[in-house]
Amino acid sequence: MPPDAPGWRVGGLPEAAAVAGVVLLIAGLALGRPDVALLGVPMLLATVFSRTRPPSGAHAVAEDPPDPETEAGVASTIRISGGDLAHVRVSAAGHRTAEFVARVPPDGSRAVDLRLASVRTGPQETAIADVRSYAGEWEHDPVTVGGTRRLVLPSSMPLAHVPVPRNLRGLTGPRRSRRFGDGGELRDIHPFAPGDRLRRIDWRATARRSPNLETLYVRRTFADAEAAVMLVLDSRDDVGTDPRTWRHFGEQRVDEATSLDLARHAAASIARALVEHGDRVGLVDLALDARPLPPASGRRHLRRILHGLALSHPVGEPSARLRPPQVSADALIYLFSTVLDDASAQLVRTWRGLGHPVVVVDTLPDVRPASDPRLAIAWRIVRMERELRLDRLAREGVPIVHWAASGRAEAAAGLDALARVAARKRDWR
Amino acid sequence: MRTWLLTLRAELPLLRDLPDPEARPLPRIGVVLGRTVPGWVLRAATSLASGLLLLIATGRLAMDAGVAWTLVWICVAVIAVWPSPSMALVAVVASGLFLALDGHGPFDPVVLGLIPLGYASVRLGWWAQRVSWTARVEWAALARGLPRGLAFVGGTVAVGALVLPLAGQPLGPAVVAGGAALAVLAWLVFARRP
């Protein structure tokens, strides 16, 4: 009996079982041994049962419509209907292949959640699932689903305080500037002068200080303002914990964050802390020649920054820039870099020369020791050069925050302490 | 050729730099499932079931113990390496033929135990052929055909228990009915092939 739905065919078992059952039946009949004949009867009955009952329901395998952008890693759901068993083989880059058989409820569908162990951010692909369905002894042709591209946005870590520039901008904002103007915080009581608004006259202070109203007194307040911060992402290279993979030799593990993942996470954490405080944040990607994202505030702008961070990637070989990207005046610059070459240190010095305070966030992951002696020597040289660069920057007064796995716990406290120093010291930059 | 050899000699040391995938296993893909059984259990179960089937059948036959054990071990090893329902069916047919040759006729009551064992070994062989060692099979999936299998096996065993006292008596009509049933089954299985 042919099945109602296409794609189904009888598996190999029924015919073999029928042959075995018939052989045993013939042997039993020929030799007068009903016990021998009975041995093959269950197989014959199963064969007849399965062949006379083809699957009737519609067979469908699909991946649930994914959220194209997510912060929750790479997860997907495949939905299987038709048949009563689903044999699924799941594969994904950098993962072991998983294989399982799941029960599909009759007249229903089965949803199977798949989650990759990847901690990587940026464009990623969901797992690919090869599904073969069974209905009794009937098999359906394999169906492949998955492999959908998704943009994994960087997650963020809560930060209480982060350094902001001393020179604030604008006429509104969450912060108190050092100049007086419209704001909520009292600066002083001052005799009325040309330019003062009448509504600022403090009649109580005037009555107390000048009962004859010879002089009027006004309340002067500190002006409200906002901080402007530029996040500069050094995405010219993307290195992992294994130095053997640094020259694109071999594959980086997906369950370990690379330098670019750490940079995205650090930048997202700082951007979120600033935007939630009402400050303005911009983004520059050193690997691209595109125009920087100008500083702005608001949740939509934060989404734009996260999107820009997730899409950043190395382009060709790391190259030094001829001139640093232009940033807003008075902006504080956060540079997220591995400091594996002199270009990043040179950028820091140029910006500082232009009067911008700079905070360097070191995003090199904890590198595993190399077993190969030649590689170990090479890594030792690179590490010493890098430490020299960082020491020089630190001696020049550049704050350096380490964001690798081992230094992540202290990063928030380090930024908090730095924010207090920045607020206290007049010449901090 | 010389250039090729020189290139090969220059490239060989680079093989040391290849990342060793065996150093740390790759991460697993997370899958949410119910209670599962690993695939190797099914493979082991079908080998053992088929081996036990042969062991019982050869035990009924006056066969040398060494030969019988050799047969059983060969069966277990072959099914463990290449599990398939066909191999299990071969073991079932061989067991039936061994029974036919033994001296416990006309109805050896041990067949009432061999019927479920043979059916189980074939079903487990079906599973073991399809899933790998490391695959996970849901209990619910395994139990899918259980009621149907129990009905087939239980019905057959019940018929066997009914036939047991009648065995050895001349039953011409029963033989004719058996032949007719065989013809009907053959038509159902082969003539209505999709």
mmCIF file of N, CA and C in Angstrom, chain A residues 224-308:
data_model
loop_
_atom_site.group_PDB
_atom_site.id
_atom_site.type_symbol
_atom_site.label_atom_id
_atom_site.label_comp_id
_atom_site.label_asym_id
_atom_site.label_seq_id
_atom_site.Cartn_x
_atom_site.Cartn_y
_atom_site.Cartn_z
ATOM 1 N N ASP A 224 24.138 71.998 33.921
ATOM 2 C CA ASP A 224 24.072 70.562 33.589
ATOM 3 C C ASP A 224 24.863 70.317 32.308
ATOM 4 N N ALA A 225 25.419 69.136 32.204
ATOM 5 C CA ALA A 225 26.193 68.805 31.003
ATOM 6 C C ALA A 225 26.259 67.290 30.853
ATOM 7 N N GLU A 226 26.856 66.879 29.795
ATOM 8 C CA GLU A 226 26.999 65.439 29.552
ATOM 9 C C GLU A 226 28.426 65.159 29.108
ATOM 10 N N ALA A 227 28.834 63.912 29.345
ATOM 11 C CA ALA A 227 30.195 63.511 28.969
ATOM 12 C C ALA A 227 30.151 62.866 27.585
ATOM 13 N N ALA A 228 31.216 63.073 26.837
ATOM 14 C CA ALA A 228 31.347 62.430 25.522
ATOM 15 C C ALA A 228 32.509 61.440 25.584
ATOM 16 N N VAL A 229 32.235 60.220 25.185
ATOM 17 C CA VAL A 229 33.233 59.160 25.250
ATOM 18 C C VAL A 229 33.306 58.479 23.897
ATOM 19 N N MET A 230 34.503 58.222 23.437
ATOM 20 C CA MET A 230 34.667 57.465 22.187
ATOM 21 C C MET A 230 35.252 56.095 22.512
ATOM 22 N N LEU A 231 34.604 55.067 22.020
ATOM 23 C CA LEU A 231 35.130 53.712 22.154
ATOM 24 C C LEU A 231 35.890 53.383 20.876
ATOM 25 N N VAL A 232 37.154 53.108 21.001
ATOM 26 C CA VAL A 232 37.968 52.798 19.815
ATOM 27 C C VAL A 232 38.313 51.310 19.872
ATOM 28 N N LEU A 233 37.779 50.572 18.937
ATOM 29 C CA LEU A 233 37.952 49.115 18.920
ATOM 30 C C LEU A 233 39.085 48.766 17.964
ATOM 31 N N ASP A 234 40.126 48.187 18.518
ATOM 32 C CA ASP A 234 41.250 47.766 17.673
ATOM 33 C C ASP A 234 40.952 46.357 17.165
ATOM 34 N N SER A 235 40.179 46.297 16.103
ATOM 35 C CA SER A 235 39.781 44.990 15.557
ATOM 36 C C SER A 235 40.685 44.583 14.401
ATOM 37 N N ARG A 236 41.895 45.121 14.375
ATOM 38 C CA ARG A 236 42.806 44.754 13.283
ATOM 39 C C ARG A 236 43.272 43.317 13.405
ATOM 40 N N ASP A 237 43.251 42.796 14.623
ATOM 41 C CA ASP A 237 43.596 41.385 14.789
ATOM 42 C C ASP A 237 42.588 40.735 15.742
ATOM 43 N N ASP A 238 42.509 39.418 15.651
ATOM 44 C CA ASP A 238 41.580 38.661 16.493
ATOM 45 C C ASP A 238 42.314 37.389 16.896
ATOM 46 N N VAL A 239 42.911 37.402 18.083
ATOM 47 C CA VAL A 239 43.746 36.268 18.487
ATOM 48 C C VAL A 239 43.094 35.532 19.643
ATOM 49 N N GLY A 240 43.345 34.218 19.669
ATOM 50 C CA GLY A 240 42.761 33.381 20.705
ATOM 51 C C GLY A 240 43.770 33.014 21.766
ATOM 52 N N THR A 241 43.423 32.025 22.557
ATOM 53 C CA THR A 241 44.293 31.630 23.668
ATOM 54 C C THR A 241 45.445 30.741 23.206
ATOM 55 N N ASP A 242 45.303 30.162 22.012
ATOM 56 C CA ASP A 242 46.333 29.265 21.499
ATOM 57 C C ASP A 242 47.181 30.020 20.480
ATOM 58 N N PRO A 243 48.453 30.287 20.794
ATOM 59 C CA PRO A 243 49.269 31.083 19.854
ATOM 60 C C PRO A 243 49.485 30.392 18.512
ATOM 61 N N ARG A 244 49.232 29.072 18.457
ATOM 62 C CA ARG A 244 49.401 28.387 17.164
ATOM 63 C C ARG A 244 48.384 28.858 16.139
ATOM 64 N N THR A 245 47.258 29.394 16.624
ATOM 65 C CA THR A 245 46.199 29.812 15.700
ATOM 66 C C THR A 245 46.311 31.284 15.314
ATOM 67 N N TRP A 246 47.342 31.959 15.800
ATOM 68 C CA TRP A 246 47.395 33.400 15.572
ATOM 69 C C TRP A 246 47.635 33.777 14.121
ATOM 70 N N ARG A 247 48.281 32.905 13.394
ATOM 71 C CA ARG A 247 48.511 33.209 11.974
ATOM 72 C C ARG A 247 47.534 32.427 11.117
ATOM 73 N N HIS A 248 46.330 32.291 11.590
ATOM 74 C CA HIS A 248 45.259 31.588 10.862
ATOM 75 C C HIS A 248 45.659 30.149 10.549
ATOM 76 N N PHE A 249 46.461 29.576 11.447
ATOM 77 C CA PHE A 249 46.904 28.202 11.248
ATOM 78 C C PHE A 249 46.149 27.350 12.260
ATOM 79 N N GLY A 250 45.230 26.545 11.795
ATOM 80 C CA GLY A 250 44.377 25.810 12.721
ATOM 81 C C GLY A 250 43.141 26.622 13.057
ATOM 82 N N GLU A 251 42.306 26.036 13.858
ATOM 83 C CA GLU A 251 41.011 26.652 14.165
ATOM 84 C C GLU A 251 40.954 27.043 15.636
ATOM 85 N N GLN A 252 40.457 28.242 15.874
ATOM 86 C CA GLN A 252 40.313 28.675 17.266
ATOM 87 C C GLN A 252 39.140 27.948 17.907
ATOM 88 N N ARG A 253 39.280 27.644 19.182
ATOM 89 C CA ARG A 253 38.200 26.957 19.887
ATOM 90 C C ARG A 253 37.025 27.908 20.065
ATOM 91 N N VAL A 254 35.831 27.367 19.920
ATOM 92 C CA VAL A 254 34.654 28.234 20.005
ATOM 93 C C VAL A 254 34.214 28.453 21.445
ATOM 94 N N ASP A 255 34.731 27.641 22.366
ATOM 95 C CA ASP A 255 34.320 27.827 23.760
ATOM 96 C C ASP A 255 35.307 28.697 24.528
ATOM 97 N N GLU A 256 36.197 29.373 23.817
ATOM 98 C CA GLU A 256 37.112 30.313 24.451
ATOM 99 C C GLU A 256 37.004 31.644 23.713
ATOM 100 N N ALA A 257 36.888 32.704 24.493
ATOM 101 C CA ALA A 257 36.730 34.021 23.875
ATOM 102 C C ALA A 257 38.060 34.478 23.269
ATOM 103 N N THR A 258 37.963 35.076 22.107
ATOM 104 C CA THR A 258 39.153 35.640 21.475
ATOM 105 C C THR A 258 39.321 37.087 21.932
ATOM 106 N N SER A 259 40.393 37.706 21.460
ATOM 107 C CA SER A 259 40.639 39.097 21.863
ATOM 108 C C SER A 259 39.508 40.008 21.402
ATOM 109 N N LEU A 260 38.955 39.708 20.221
ATOM 110 C CA LEU A 260 37.875 40.557 19.717
ATOM 111 C C LEU A 260 36.605 40.357 20.537
ATOM 112 N N ASP A 261 36.350 39.121 20.982
ATOM 113 C CA ASP A 261 35.190 38.881 21.851
ATOM 114 C C ASP A 261 35.343 39.655 23.161
ATOM 115 N N LEU A 262 36.563 39.630 23.722
ATOM 116 C CA LEU A 262 36.801 40.361 24.970
ATOM 117 C C LEU A 262 36.635 41.868 24.749
ATOM 118 N N ALA A 263 37.144 42.335 23.602
ATOM 119 C CA ALA A 263 37.026 43.771 23.309
ATOM 120 C C ALA A 263 35.558 44.163 23.158
ATOM 121 N N ARG A 264 34.792 43.311 22.476
ATOM 122 C CA ARG A 264 33.353 43.607 22.322
ATOM 123 C C ARG A 264 32.661 43.640 23.681
ATOM 124 N N HIS A 265 33.007 42.667 24.523
ATOM 125 C CA HIS A 265 32.366 42.601 25.835
ATOM 126 C C HIS A 265 32.718 43.826 26.667
ATOM 127 N N ALA A 266 33.995 44.200 26.661
ATOM 128 C CA ALA A 266 34.424 45.366 27.452
ATOM 129 C C ALA A 266 33.765 46.630 26.924
ATOM 130 N N ALA A 267 33.763 46.786 25.607
ATOM 131 C CA ALA A 267 33.178 47.995 25.023
ATOM 132 C C ALA A 267 31.678 48.056 25.288
ATOM 133 N N ALA A 268 31.006 46.911 25.191
ATOM 134 C CA ALA A 268 29.566 46.885 25.442
ATOM 135 C C ALA A 268 29.272 47.224 26.902
ATOM 136 N N SER A 269 30.109 46.726 27.812
ATOM 137 C CA SER A 269 29.881 47.002 29.235
ATOM 138 C C SER A 269 30.038 48.492 29.522
ATOM 139 N N ILE A 270 31.094 49.092 28.979
ATOM 140 C CA ILE A 270 31.330 50.515 29.236
ATOM 141 C C ILE A 270 30.261 51.370 28.549
ATOM 142 N N ALA A 271 29.903 50.983 27.321
ATOM 143 C CA ALA A 271 28.871 51.742 26.600
ATOM 144 C C ALA A 271 27.550 51.692 27.354
ATOM 145 N N ARG A 272 27.195 50.524 27.855
ATOM 146 C CA ARG A 272 25.913 50.412 28.565
ATOM 147 C C ARG A 272 25.931 51.252 29.841
ATOM 148 N N ALA A 273 27.065 51.186 30.573
ATOM 149 C CA ALA A 273 27.153 51.963 31.813
ATOM 150 C C ALA A 273 27.008 53.463 31.521
ATOM 151 N N LEU A 274 27.619 53.926 30.448
ATOM 152 C CA LEU A 274 27.569 55.354 30.129
ATOM 153 C C LEU A 274 26.189 55.769 29.621
ATOM 154 N N VAL A 275 25.631 54.947 28.729
ATOM 155 C CA VAL A 275 24.318 55.300 28.157
ATOM 156 C C VAL A 275 23.244 55.273 29.235
ATOM 157 N N GLU A 276 23.331 54.316 30.144
ATOM 158 C CA GLU A 276 22.340 54.276 31.215
ATOM 159 C C GLU A 276 22.468 55.485 32.136
ATOM 160 N N HIS A 277 23.654 56.084 32.166
ATOM 161 C CA HIS A 277 23.852 57.289 32.967
ATOM 162 C C HIS A 277 23.450 58.537 32.205
ATOM 163 N N GLY A 278 23.186 58.390 30.932
ATOM 164 C CA GLY A 278 22.746 59.526 30.120
ATOM 165 C C GLY A 278 23.858 60.191 29.352
ATOM 166 N N ASP A 279 25.036 59.586 29.302
ATOM 167 C CA ASP A 279 26.155 60.200 28.585
ATOM 168 C C ASP A 279 26.140 59.812 27.116
ATOM 169 N N ARG A 280 27.040 60.471 26.376
ATOM 170 C CA ARG A 280 27.107 60.234 24.929
ATOM 171 C C ARG A 280 28.292 59.339 24.626
ATOM 172 N N VAL A 281 28.062 58.361 23.774
ATOM 173 C CA VAL A 281 29.105 57.380 23.443
ATOM 174 C C VAL A 281 29.192 57.250 21.923
ATOM 175 N N GLY A 282 30.418 57.216 21.422
ATOM 176 C CA GLY A 282 30.639 56.978 19.992
ATOM 177 C C GLY A 282 31.515 55.747 19.803
ATOM 178 N N LEU A 283 31.643 55.322 18.566
ATOM 179 C CA LEU A 283 32.410 54.106 18.293
ATOM 180 C C LEU A 283 33.275 54.299 17.055
ATOM 181 N N VAL A 284 34.523 53.876 17.164
ATOM 182 C CA VAL A 284 35.445 53.867 16.022
ATOM 183 C C VAL A 284 36.000 52.454 15.877
ATOM 184 N N ASP A 285 35.975 51.935 14.658
ATOM 185 C CA ASP A 285 36.547 50.615 14.386
ATOM 186 C C ASP A 285 37.846 50.838 13.617
ATOM 187 N N LEU A 286 38.959 50.459 14.224
ATOM 188 C CA LEU A 286 40.251 50.751 13.590
ATOM 189 C C LEU A 286 40.489 49.935 12.331
ATOM 190 N N ALA A 287 39.789 48.794 12.201
ATOM 191 C CA ALA A 287 40.032 47.951 11.027
ATOM 192 C C ALA A 287 39.333 48.498 9.792
ATOM 193 N N LEU A 288 38.365 49.354 9.986
ATOM 194 C CA LEU A 288 37.589 49.859 8.858
ATOM 195 C C LEU A 288 37.912 51.329 8.630
ATOM 196 N N ASP A 289 37.826 51.739 7.386
ATOM 197 C CA ASP A 289 38.014 53.147 7.069
ATOM 198 C C ASP A 289 36.700 53.910 7.084
ATOM 199 N N ALA A 290 35.667 53.247 7.531
ATOM 200 C CA ALA A 290 34.354 53.888 7.529
ATOM 201 C C ALA A 290 34.324 55.025 8.559
ATOM 202 N N ARG A 291 33.338 55.888 8.404
ATOM 203 C CA ARG A 291 33.202 57.005 9.333
ATOM 204 C C ARG A 291 32.838 56.475 10.711
ATOM 205 N N PRO A 292 33.397 57.095 11.749
ATOM 206 C CA PRO A 292 33.052 56.616 13.092
ATOM 207 C C PRO A 292 31.597 56.922 13.431
ATOM 208 N N LEU A 293 31.089 56.160 14.366
ATOM 209 C CA LEU A 293 29.735 56.411 14.858
ATOM 210 C C LEU A 293 29.835 57.569 15.849
ATOM 211 N N PRO A 294 29.228 58.718 15.556
ATOM 212 C CA PRO A 294 29.432 59.888 16.427
ATOM 213 C C PRO A 294 28.791 59.672 17.795
ATOM 214 N N PRO A 295 29.302 60.363 18.805
ATOM 215 C CA PRO A 295 28.741 60.178 20.152
ATOM 216 C C PRO A 295 27.282 60.597 20.211
ATOM 217 N N ALA A 296 26.499 59.786 20.854
ATOM 218 C CA ALA A 296 25.077 60.082 21.070
ATOM 219 C C ALA A 296 24.641 59.275 22.284
ATOM 220 N N SER A 297 23.447 59.522 22.716
ATOM 221 C CA SER A 297 22.949 58.817 23.900
ATOM 222 C C SER A 297 21.614 58.157 23.561
ATOM 223 N N GLY A 298 21.137 57.370 24.469
ATOM 224 C CA GLY A 298 19.837 56.720 24.258
ATOM 225 C C GLY A 298 19.971 55.240 23.960
ATOM 226 N N ARG A 299 18.877 54.529 24.209
ATOM 227 C CA ARG A 299 18.910 53.068 24.054
ATOM 228 C C ARG A 299 19.052 52.636 22.590
ATOM 229 N N ARG A 300 18.443 53.406 21.711
ATOM 230 C CA ARG A 300 18.571 53.049 20.289
ATOM 231 C C ARG A 300 20.012 53.198 19.828
ATOM 232 N N HIS A 301 20.659 54.234 20.365
ATOM 233 C CA HIS A 301 22.066 54.418 19.997
ATOM 234 C C HIS A 301 22.922 53.299 20.594
ATOM 235 N N LEU A 302 22.576 52.869 21.807
ATOM 236 C CA LEU A 302 23.312 51.750 22.410
ATOM 237 C C LEU A 302 23.165 50.506 21.539
ATOM 238 N N ARG A 303 21.960 50.285 21.030
ATOM 239 C CA ARG A 303 21.741 49.140 20.140
ATOM 240 C C ARG A 303 22.620 49.271 18.887
ATOM 241 N N ARG A 304 22.726 50.490 18.400
ATOM 242 C CA ARG A 304 23.546 50.735 17.214
ATOM 243 C C ARG A 304 25.015 50.415 17.515
ATOM 244 N N ILE A 305 25.452 50.806 18.695
ATOM 245 C CA ILE A 305 26.849 50.534 19.078
ATOM 246 C C ILE A 305 27.080 49.028 19.210
ATOM 247 N N LEU A 306 26.144 48.329 19.855
ATOM 248 C CA LEU A 306 26.298 46.878 20.013
ATOM 249 C C LEU A 306 26.344 46.206 18.646
ATOM 250 N N HIS A 307 25.526 46.697 17.742
ATOM 251 C CA HIS A 307 25.504 46.163 16.379
ATOM 252 C C HIS A 307 26.857 46.389 15.708
ATOM 253 N N GLY A 308 27.379 47.603 15.871
ATOM 254 C CA GLY A 308 28.686 47.921 15.277
ATOM 255 C C GLY A 308 29.795 47.068 15.872
#
